[in-house]
PDB file of C-alpha atoms in Angstrom:
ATOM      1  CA  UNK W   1     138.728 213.691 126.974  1.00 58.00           C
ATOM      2  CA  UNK W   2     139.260 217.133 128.357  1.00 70.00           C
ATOM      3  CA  UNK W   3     138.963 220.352 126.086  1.00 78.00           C
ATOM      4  CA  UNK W   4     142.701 220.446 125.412  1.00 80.00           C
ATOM      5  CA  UNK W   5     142.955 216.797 124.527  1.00 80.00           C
ATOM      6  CA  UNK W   6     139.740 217.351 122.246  1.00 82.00           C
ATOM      7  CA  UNK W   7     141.319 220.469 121.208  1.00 87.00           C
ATOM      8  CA  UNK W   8     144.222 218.635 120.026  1.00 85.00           C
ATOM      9  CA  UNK W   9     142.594 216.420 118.735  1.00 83.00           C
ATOM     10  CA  UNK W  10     140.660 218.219 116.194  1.00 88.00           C
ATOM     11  CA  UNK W  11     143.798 220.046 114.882  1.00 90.00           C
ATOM     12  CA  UNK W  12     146.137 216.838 114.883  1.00 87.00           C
ATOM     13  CA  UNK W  13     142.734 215.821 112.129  1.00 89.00           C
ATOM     14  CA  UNK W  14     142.864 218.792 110.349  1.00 93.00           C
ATOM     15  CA  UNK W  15     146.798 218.887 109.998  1.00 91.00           C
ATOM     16  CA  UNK W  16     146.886 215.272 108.914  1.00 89.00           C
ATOM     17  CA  UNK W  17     143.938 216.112 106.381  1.00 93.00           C
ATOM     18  CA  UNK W  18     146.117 219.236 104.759  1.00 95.00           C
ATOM     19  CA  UNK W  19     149.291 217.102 104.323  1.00 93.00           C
ATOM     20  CA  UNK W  20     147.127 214.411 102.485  1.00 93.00           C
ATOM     21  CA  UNK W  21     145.962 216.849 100.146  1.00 97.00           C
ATOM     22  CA  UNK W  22     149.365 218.443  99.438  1.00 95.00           C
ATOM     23  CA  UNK W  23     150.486 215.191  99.050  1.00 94.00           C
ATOM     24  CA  UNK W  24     147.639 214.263  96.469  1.00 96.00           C
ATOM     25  CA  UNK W  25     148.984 217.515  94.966  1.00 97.00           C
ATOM     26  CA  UNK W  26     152.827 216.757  94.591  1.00 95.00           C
ATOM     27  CA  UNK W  27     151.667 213.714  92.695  1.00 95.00           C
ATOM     28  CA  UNK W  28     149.654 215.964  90.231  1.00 96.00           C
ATOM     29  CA  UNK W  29     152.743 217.984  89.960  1.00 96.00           C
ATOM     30  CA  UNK W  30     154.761 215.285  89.128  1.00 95.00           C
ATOM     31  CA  UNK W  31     152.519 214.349  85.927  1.00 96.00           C
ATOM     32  CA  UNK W  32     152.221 217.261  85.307  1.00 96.00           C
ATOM     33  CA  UNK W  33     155.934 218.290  84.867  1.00 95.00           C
ATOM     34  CA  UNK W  34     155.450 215.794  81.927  1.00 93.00           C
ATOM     35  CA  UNK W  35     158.542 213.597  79.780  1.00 91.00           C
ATOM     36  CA  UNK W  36     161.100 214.659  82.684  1.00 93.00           C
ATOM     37  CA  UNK W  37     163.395 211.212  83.968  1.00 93.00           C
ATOM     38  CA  UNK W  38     161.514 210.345  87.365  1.00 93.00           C
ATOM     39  CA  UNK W  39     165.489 210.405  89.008  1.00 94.00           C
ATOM     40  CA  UNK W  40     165.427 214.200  87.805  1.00 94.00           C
ATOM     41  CA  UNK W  41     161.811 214.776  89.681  1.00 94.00           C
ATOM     42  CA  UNK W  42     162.566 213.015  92.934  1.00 94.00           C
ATOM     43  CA  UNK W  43     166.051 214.823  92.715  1.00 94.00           C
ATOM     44  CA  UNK W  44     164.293 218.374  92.428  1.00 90.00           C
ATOM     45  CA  UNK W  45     161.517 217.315  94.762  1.00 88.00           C
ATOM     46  CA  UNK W  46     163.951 216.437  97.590  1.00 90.00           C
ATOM     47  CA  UNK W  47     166.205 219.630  96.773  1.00 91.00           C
ATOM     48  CA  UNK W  48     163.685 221.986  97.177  1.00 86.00           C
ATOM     49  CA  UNK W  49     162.135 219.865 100.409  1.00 82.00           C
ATOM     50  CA  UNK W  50     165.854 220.144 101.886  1.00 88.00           C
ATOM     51  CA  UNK W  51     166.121 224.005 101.172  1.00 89.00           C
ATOM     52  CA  UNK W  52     162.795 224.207 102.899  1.00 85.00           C
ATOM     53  CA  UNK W  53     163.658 221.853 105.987  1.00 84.00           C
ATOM     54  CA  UNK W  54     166.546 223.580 106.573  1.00 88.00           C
ATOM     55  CA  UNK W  55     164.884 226.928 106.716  1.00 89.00           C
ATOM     56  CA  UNK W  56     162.803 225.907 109.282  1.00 84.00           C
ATOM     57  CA  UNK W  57     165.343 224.147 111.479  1.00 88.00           C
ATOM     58  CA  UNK W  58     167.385 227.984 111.349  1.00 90.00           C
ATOM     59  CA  UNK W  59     164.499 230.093 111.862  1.00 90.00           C
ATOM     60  CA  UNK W  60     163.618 228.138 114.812  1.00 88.00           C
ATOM     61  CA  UNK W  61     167.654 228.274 116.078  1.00 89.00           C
ATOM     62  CA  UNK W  62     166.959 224.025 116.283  1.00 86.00           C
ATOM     63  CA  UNK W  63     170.562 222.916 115.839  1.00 88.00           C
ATOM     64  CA  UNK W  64     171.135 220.092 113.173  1.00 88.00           C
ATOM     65  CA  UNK W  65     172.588 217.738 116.043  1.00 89.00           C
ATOM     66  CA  UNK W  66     171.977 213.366 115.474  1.00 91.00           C
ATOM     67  CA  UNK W  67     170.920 212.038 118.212  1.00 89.00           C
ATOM     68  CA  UNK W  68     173.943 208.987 119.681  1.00 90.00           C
ATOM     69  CA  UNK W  69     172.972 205.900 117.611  1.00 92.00           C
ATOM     70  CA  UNK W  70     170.652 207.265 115.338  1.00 93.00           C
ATOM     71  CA  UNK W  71     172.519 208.006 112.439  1.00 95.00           C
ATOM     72  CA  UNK W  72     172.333 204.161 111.377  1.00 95.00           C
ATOM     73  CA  UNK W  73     168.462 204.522 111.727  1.00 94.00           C
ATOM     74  CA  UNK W  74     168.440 207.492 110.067  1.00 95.00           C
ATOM     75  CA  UNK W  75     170.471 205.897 107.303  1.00 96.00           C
ATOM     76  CA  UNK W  76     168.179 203.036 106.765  1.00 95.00           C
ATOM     77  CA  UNK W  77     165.019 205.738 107.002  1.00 93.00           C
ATOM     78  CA  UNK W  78     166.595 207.414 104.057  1.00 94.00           C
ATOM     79  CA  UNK W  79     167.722 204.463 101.919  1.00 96.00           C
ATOM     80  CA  UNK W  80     164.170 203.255 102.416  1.00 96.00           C
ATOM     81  CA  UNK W  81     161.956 206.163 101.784  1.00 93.00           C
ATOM     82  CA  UNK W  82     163.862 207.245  98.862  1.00 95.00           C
ATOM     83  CA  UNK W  83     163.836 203.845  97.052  1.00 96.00           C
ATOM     84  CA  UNK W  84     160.176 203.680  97.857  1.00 96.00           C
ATOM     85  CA  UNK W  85     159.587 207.320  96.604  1.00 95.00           C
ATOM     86  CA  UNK W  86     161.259 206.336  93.331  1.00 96.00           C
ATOM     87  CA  UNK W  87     158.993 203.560  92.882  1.00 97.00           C
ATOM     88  CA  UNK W  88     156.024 205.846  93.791  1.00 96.00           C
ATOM     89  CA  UNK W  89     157.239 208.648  90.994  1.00 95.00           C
ATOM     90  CA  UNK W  90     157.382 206.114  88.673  1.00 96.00           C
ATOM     91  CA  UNK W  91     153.631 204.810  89.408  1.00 96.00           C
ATOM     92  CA  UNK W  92     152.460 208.280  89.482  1.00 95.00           C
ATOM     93  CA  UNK W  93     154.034 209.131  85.884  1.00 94.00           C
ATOM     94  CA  UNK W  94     152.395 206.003  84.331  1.00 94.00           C
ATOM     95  CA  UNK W  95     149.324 205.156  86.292  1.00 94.00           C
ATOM     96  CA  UNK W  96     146.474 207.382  87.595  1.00 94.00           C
ATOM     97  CA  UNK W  97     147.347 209.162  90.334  1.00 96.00           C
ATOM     98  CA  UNK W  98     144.752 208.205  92.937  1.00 96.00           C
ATOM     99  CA  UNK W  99     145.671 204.282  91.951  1.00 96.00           C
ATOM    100  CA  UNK W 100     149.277 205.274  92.745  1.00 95.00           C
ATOM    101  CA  UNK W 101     148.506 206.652  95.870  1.00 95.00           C
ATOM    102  CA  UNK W 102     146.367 203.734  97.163  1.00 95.00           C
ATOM    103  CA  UNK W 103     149.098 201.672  96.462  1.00 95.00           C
ATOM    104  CA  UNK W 104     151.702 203.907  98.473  1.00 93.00           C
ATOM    105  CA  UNK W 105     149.316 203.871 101.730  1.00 91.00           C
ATOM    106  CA  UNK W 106     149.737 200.555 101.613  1.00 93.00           C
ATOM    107  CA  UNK W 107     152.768 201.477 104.040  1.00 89.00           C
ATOM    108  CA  UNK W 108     150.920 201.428 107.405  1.00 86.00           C
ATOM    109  CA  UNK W 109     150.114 197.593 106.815  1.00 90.00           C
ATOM    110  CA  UNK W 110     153.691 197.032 105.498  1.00 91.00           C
ATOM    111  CA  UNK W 111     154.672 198.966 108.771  1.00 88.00           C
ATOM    112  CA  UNK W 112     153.107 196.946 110.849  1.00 88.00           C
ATOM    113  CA  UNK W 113     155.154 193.625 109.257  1.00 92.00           C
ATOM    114  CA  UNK W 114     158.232 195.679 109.773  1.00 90.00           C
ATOM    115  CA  UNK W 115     157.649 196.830 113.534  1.00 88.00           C
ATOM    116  CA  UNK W 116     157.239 193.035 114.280  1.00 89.00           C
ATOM    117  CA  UNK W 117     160.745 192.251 112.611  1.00 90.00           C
ATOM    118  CA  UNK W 118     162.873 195.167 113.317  1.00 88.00           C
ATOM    119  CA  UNK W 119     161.429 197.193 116.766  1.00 84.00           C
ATOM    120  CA  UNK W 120     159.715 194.065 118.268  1.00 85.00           C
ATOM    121  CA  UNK W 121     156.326 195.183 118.435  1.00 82.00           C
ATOM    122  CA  UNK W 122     154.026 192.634 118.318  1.00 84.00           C
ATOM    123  CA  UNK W 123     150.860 192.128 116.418  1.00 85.00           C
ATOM    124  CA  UNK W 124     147.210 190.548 117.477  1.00 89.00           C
ATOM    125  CA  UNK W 125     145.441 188.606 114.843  1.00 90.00           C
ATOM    126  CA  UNK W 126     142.732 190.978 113.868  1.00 90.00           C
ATOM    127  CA  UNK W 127     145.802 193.094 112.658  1.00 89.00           C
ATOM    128  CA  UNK W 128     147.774 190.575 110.866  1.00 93.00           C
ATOM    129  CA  UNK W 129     144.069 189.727 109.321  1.00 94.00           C
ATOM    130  CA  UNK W 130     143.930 193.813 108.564  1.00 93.00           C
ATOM    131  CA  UNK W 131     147.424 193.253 106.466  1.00 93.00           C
ATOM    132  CA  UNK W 132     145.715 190.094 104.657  1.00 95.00           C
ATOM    133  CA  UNK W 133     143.029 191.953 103.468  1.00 95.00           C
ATOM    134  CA  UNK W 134     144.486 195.394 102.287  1.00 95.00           C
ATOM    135  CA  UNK W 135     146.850 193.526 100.165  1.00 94.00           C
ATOM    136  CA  UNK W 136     144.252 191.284  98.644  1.00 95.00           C
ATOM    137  CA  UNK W 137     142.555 194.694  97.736  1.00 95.00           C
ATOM    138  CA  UNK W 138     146.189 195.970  96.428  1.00 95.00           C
ATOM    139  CA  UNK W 139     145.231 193.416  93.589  1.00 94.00           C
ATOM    140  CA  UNK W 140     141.954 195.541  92.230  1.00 94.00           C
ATOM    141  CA  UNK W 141     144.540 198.571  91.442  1.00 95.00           C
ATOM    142  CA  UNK W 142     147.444 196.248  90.569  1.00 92.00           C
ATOM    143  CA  UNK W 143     145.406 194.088  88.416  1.00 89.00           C
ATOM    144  CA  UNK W 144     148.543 191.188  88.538  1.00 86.00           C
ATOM    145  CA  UNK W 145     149.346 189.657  84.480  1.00 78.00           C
ATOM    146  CA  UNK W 146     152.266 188.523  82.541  1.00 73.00           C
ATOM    147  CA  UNK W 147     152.767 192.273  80.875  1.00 78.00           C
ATOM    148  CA  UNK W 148     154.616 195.313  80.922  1.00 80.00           C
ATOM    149  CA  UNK W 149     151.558 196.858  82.201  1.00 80.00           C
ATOM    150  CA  UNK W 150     151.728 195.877  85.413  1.00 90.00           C
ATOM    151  CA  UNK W 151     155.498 197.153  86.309  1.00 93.00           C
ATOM    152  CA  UNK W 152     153.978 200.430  87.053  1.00 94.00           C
ATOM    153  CA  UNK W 153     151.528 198.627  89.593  1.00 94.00           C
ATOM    154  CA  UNK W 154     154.790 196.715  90.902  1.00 94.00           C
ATOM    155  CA  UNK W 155     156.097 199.586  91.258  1.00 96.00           C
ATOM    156  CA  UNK W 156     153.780 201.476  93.444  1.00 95.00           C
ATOM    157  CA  UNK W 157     153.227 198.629  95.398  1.00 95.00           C
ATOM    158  CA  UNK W 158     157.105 198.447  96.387  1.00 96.00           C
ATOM    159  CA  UNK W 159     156.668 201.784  97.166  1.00 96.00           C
ATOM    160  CA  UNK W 160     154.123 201.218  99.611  1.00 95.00           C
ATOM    161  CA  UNK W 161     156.536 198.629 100.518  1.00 96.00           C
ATOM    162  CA  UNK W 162     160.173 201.474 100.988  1.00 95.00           C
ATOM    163  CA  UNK W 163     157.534 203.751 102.900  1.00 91.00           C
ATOM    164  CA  UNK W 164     156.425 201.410 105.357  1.00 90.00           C
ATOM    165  CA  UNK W 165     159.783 200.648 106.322  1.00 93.00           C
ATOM    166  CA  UNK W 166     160.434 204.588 106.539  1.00 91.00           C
ATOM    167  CA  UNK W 167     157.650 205.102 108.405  1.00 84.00           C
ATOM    168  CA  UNK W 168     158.779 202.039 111.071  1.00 87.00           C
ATOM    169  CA  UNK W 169     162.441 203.718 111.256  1.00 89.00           C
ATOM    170  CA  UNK W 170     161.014 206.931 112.036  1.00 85.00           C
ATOM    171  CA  UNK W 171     159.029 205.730 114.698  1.00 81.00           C
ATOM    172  CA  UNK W 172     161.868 204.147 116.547  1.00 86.00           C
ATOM    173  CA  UNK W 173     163.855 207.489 115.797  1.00 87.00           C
ATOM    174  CA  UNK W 174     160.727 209.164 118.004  1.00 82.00           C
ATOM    175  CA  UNK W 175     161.224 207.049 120.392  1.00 81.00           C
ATOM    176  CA  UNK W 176     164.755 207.347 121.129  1.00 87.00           C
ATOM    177  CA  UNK W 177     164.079 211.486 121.208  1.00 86.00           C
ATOM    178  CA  UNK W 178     165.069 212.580 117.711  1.00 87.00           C
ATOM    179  CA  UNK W 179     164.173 216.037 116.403  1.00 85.00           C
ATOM    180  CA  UNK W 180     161.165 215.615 113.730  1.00 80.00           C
ATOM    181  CA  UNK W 181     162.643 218.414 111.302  1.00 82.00           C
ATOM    182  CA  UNK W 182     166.190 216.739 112.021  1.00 88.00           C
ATOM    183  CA  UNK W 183     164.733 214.043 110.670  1.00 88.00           C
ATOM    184  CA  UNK W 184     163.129 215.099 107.317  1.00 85.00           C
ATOM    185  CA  UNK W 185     166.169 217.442 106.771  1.00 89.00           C
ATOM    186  CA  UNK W 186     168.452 214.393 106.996  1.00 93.00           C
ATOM    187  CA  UNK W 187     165.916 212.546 104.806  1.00 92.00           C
ATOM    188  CA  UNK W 188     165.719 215.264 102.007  1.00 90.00           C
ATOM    189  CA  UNK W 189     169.423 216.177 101.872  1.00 93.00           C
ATOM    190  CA  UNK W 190     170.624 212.356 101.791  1.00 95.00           C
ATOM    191  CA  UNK W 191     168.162 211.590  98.944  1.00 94.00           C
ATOM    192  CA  UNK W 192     169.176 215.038  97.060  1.00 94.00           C
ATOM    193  CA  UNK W 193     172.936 213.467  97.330  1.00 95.00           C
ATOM    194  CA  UNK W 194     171.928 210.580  96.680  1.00 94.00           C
ATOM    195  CA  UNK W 195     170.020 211.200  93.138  1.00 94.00           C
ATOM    196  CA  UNK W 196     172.755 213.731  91.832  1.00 95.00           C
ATOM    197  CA  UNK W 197     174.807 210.992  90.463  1.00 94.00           C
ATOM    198  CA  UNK W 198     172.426 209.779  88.401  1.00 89.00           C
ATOM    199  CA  UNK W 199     171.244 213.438  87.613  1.00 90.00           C
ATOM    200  CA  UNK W 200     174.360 214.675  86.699  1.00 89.00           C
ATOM    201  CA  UNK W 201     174.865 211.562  84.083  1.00 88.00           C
ATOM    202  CA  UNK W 202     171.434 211.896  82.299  1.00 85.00           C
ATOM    203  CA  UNK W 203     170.469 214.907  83.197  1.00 86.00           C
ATOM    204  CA  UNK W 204     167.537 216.044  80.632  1.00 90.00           C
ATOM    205  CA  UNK W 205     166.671 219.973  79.509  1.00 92.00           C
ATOM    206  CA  UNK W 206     163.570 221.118  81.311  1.00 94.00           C
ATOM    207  CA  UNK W 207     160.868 223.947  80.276  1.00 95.00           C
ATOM    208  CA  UNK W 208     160.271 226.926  82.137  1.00 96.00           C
ATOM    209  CA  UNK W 209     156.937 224.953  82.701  1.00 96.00           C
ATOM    210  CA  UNK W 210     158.561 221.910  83.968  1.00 95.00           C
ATOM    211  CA  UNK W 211     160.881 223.888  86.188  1.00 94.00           C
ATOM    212  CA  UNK W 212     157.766 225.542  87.723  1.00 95.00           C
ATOM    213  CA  UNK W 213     155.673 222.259  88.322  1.00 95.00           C
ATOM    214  CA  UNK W 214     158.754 220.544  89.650  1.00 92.00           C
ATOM    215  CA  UNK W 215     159.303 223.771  92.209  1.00 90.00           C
ATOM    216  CA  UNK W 216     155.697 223.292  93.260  1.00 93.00           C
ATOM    217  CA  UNK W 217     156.092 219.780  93.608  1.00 92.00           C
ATOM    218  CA  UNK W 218     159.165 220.190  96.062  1.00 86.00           C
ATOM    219  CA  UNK W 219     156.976 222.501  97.693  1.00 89.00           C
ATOM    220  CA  UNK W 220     154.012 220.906  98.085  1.00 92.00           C
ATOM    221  CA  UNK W 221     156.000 218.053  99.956  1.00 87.00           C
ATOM    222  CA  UNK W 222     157.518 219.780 102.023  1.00 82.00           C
ATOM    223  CA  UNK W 223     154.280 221.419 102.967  1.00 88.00           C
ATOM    224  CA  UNK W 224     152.960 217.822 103.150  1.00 89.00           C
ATOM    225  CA  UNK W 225     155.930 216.717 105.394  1.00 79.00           C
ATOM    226  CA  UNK W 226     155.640 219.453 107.963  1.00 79.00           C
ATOM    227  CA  UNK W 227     151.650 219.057 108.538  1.00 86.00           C
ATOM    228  CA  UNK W 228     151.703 215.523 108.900  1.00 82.00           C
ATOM    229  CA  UNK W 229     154.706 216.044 111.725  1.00 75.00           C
ATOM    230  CA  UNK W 230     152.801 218.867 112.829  1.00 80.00           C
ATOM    231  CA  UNK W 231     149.567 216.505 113.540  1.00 83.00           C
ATOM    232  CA  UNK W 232     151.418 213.830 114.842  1.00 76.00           C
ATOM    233  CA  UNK W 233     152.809 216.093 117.678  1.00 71.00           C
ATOM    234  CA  UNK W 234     149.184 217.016 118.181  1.00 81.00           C
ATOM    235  CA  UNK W 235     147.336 213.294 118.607  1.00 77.00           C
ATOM    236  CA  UNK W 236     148.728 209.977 118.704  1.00 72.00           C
ATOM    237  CA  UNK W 237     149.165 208.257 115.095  1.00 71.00           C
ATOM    238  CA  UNK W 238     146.973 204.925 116.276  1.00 69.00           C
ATOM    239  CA  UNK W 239     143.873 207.768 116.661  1.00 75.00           C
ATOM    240  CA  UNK W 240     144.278 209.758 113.404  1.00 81.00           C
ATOM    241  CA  UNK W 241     146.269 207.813 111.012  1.00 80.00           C
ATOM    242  CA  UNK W 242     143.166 207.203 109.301  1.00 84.00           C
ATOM    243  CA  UNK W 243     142.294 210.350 107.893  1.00 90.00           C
ATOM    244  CA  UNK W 244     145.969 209.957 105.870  1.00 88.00           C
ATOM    245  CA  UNK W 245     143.912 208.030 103.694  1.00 93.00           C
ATOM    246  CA  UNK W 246     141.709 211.040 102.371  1.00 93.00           C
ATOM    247  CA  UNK W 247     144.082 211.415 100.084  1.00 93.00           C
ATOM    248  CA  UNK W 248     142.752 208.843  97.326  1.00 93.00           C
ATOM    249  CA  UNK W 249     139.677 211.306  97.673  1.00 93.00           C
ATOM    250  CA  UNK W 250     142.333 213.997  96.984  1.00 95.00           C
ATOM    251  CA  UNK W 251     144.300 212.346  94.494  1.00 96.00           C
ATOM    252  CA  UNK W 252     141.021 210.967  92.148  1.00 94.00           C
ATOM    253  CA  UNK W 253     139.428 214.535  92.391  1.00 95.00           C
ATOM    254  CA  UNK W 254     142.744 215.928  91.084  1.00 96.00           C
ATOM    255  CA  UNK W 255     143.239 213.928  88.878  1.00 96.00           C
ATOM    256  CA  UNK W 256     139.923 214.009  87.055  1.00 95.00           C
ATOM    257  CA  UNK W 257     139.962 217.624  86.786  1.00 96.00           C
ATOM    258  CA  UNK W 258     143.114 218.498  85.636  1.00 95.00           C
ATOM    259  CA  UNK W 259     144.795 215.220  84.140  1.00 95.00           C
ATOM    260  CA  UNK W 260     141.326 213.719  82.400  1.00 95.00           C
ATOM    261  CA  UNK W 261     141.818 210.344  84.896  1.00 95.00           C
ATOM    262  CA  UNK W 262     139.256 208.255  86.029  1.00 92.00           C
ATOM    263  CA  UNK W 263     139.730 204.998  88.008  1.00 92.00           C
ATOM    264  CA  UNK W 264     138.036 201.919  86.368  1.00 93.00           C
ATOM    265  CA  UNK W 265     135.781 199.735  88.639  1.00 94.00           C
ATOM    266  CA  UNK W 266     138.478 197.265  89.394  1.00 94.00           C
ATOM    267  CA  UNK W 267     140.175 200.122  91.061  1.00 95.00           C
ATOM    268  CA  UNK W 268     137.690 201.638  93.118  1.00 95.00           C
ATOM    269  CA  UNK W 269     136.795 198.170  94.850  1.00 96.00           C
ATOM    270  CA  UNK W 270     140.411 197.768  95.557  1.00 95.00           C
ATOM    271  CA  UNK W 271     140.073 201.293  97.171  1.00 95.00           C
ATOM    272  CA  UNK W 272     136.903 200.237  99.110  1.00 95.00           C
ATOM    273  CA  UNK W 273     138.685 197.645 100.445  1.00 96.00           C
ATOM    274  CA  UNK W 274     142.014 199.403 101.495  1.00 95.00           C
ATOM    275  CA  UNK W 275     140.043 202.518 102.956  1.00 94.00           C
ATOM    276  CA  UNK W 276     137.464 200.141 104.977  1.00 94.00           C
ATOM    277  CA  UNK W 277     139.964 197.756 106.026  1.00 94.00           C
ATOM    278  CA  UNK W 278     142.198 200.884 107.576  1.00 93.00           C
ATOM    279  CA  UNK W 279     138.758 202.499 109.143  1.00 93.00           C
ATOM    280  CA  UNK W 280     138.153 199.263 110.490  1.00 93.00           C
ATOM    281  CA  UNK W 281     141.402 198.518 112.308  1.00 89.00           C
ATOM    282  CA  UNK W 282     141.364 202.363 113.469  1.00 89.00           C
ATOM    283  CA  UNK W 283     138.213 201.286 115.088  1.00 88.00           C
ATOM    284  CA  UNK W 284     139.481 198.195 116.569  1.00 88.00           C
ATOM    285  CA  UNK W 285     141.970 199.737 117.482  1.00 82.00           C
ATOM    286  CA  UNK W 286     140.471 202.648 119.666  1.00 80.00           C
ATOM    287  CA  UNK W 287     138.023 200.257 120.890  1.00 83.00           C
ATOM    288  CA  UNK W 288     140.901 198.419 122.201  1.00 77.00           C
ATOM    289  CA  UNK W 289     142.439 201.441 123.795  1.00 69.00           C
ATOM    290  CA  UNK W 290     139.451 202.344 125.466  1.00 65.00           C
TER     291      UNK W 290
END
C-alpha cells in the first residue's frame, strides 16, 4: 500500500469513526427530546438533515440533477431507510440506546441478503454463515417472548432490516454514478414530505428544550451522514465498514452517562457476538482480497 493509499486509509477510519459517534449521539438526542411522537422526531430530524444537505450541494455549485433511471432506486432507498429509521426511533425511545443501535447494524448482514436478491451479488458460505450468526446474537438484545416488551426489540430489528435494504440501494445508486449528497438530499427531503402528513394530523406542542434536542438531533445526522460518505470516498466499504460498529461503544458510554442506562448481560453477549462476527468477516474478507 503506497503512502496515499495508507493515507487514505487512515482518514476513510477516522471519518467512519466520527459519523458512528454522531450517530450514537442523534440517538441520545432523540431520548432525550423526551414524550415527543417518534413521527414528529424523525420528521424534525430529516428537516433539519435536508436544510443541511442542501446547503452543501449549493455551496459546492453541485446541481440537484437524478441520474437516468435512478429515481426508482432512489425511491425505494427512501421508502426503505425511512421505514427502517422509524422503527429505529421507536427502539431508541423505549430501549437503551446502545441495544437499539446493535440492532440497527444489523443492516450490513441484512445487506448482504438483499444484494443477493436485488443487485445479483453473490455470497460464499462463510458469509451466509456470518448472517446466521449475527442474527442468532440479535436474540441476546431482543430477548424473543409473548409480551409487549419485545415490540420495541421487533422494532429495532426491522430497522436493521429498512437500513440494510437502504444501504443495498445506495450501493447500486454508486455504481450507476450518482452524486452522494444527491443522494442523502433526496433521502432527507422525501422522508420530511413524507412524515408531514402524519405531523400535521397529530402534531404535539414541544418545549424550548425539546425543540433544541430535536435541532441537535437533525444535526448530529447530518453530521453523521456526511462523514460516513466522506470515508467511503476515502477507502473501500469491504476494508472499513467495521469500525461503523464503534458505535455500540459510543452509544453504551452515552447512554450511561447521561440517560442512567446500562445493558444487562444478555445484551452484551448479543453484542460480543454481533461485533466479533462483523470483525471476523472483515478479516475474511481482506484475507480474501489479498
Amino acid at each position: 500500500m503506497d503512502s496515499k493509499k495508507r493515507r487514505d486509509y487512515r482518514l476513510g477510519i477516522i471519518f467512519i469513526v466520527i459519523s458512528a459517534f454522531c450517530f450514537a449521539l442523534m440517538d441520545m438526542f432523540i431520548r432525550l427530546a423526551g414524550d415527543v411522537p417518534t413521527l414528529q422526531k424523525c420528521f424534525f430530524r430529516n428537516l433539519f438533515a435536508m436544510i443541511i444537505a442542501l446547503s452543501a450541494l449549493f455551496r459546492t455549485h453541485t446541481p440537484f440533477r437524478i441520474g437516468k433511471g435512478n429515481l426508482k432506486y432512489l425511491l425505494i432507498r427512501s421508502i426503505s431507510g425511512g421505514l427502517g429509521m422509524i422503527c429505529n426511533f421507536y427502539a431508541v425511545d423505549h430501549m437503551p440506546i446502545s441495544d437499539a443501535s446493535i440492532l440497527n447494524k444489523l443492516s450490513p448482514f441484512f445487506a448482504i441478503i438483499f444484494s443477493f436478491l436485488f443487485i445479483g451479488e453473490k455470497a460464499d458460505g462463510v458469509e451466509w454463515l456470518s448472517v446466521f450468526i449475527a442474527f442468532s446474537g440479535a436474540l441476546f438484545v431482543v430477548k424473543p417472548s409473548f409480551s409487549a416488551e419485545v415490540i420495541p426489540s421487533a422494532a429495532g430489528f426491522l430497522g436493521g432490516l429498512g437500513a440494510g435494504l437502504a444501504y443495498t440501494f445506495v450501493r447500486k445508486l454508486g455504481t450507476r454514478g450518482e452524486n452522494s449528497m444527491v443522494i442523502v438530499a433526496f433521502f432527507s427531503g422525501f422522508t420530511t414530505l413524507m412524515l408531514t402528513p402524519p405531523l400535521i394530523m397529530h402534531h404535539s406542542p414541544m418545549s424550548a428544550k425539546q425543540w433544541l434536542f430535536l435541532i441537535l438531533t437533525g444535526i448530529s445526522a447530518a453530521i453523521a451522514q456526511i462523514f460516513i460518505t466522506k470515508a467511503y470516498a476515502k477507502a473501500p466499504a469491504k476494508e472499513i465498514s467495521v469500525y461503523d460498529f464503534s458505535i455500540v461503544i459510543f452509544a453504551a458510554a452515552l447512554g450511561f452517562l447521561f440517560l442512567g442506562q446500562l445493558p444487562d448481560l444478555l445484551s452484551v453477549i448479543g453484542y460480543v457476538i454481533i461485533v466479533g462476527t462483523a470483525i471476523l468477516k472483515w478479516r475474511y474478507t481482506m484475507k480474501k482480497a489479498a
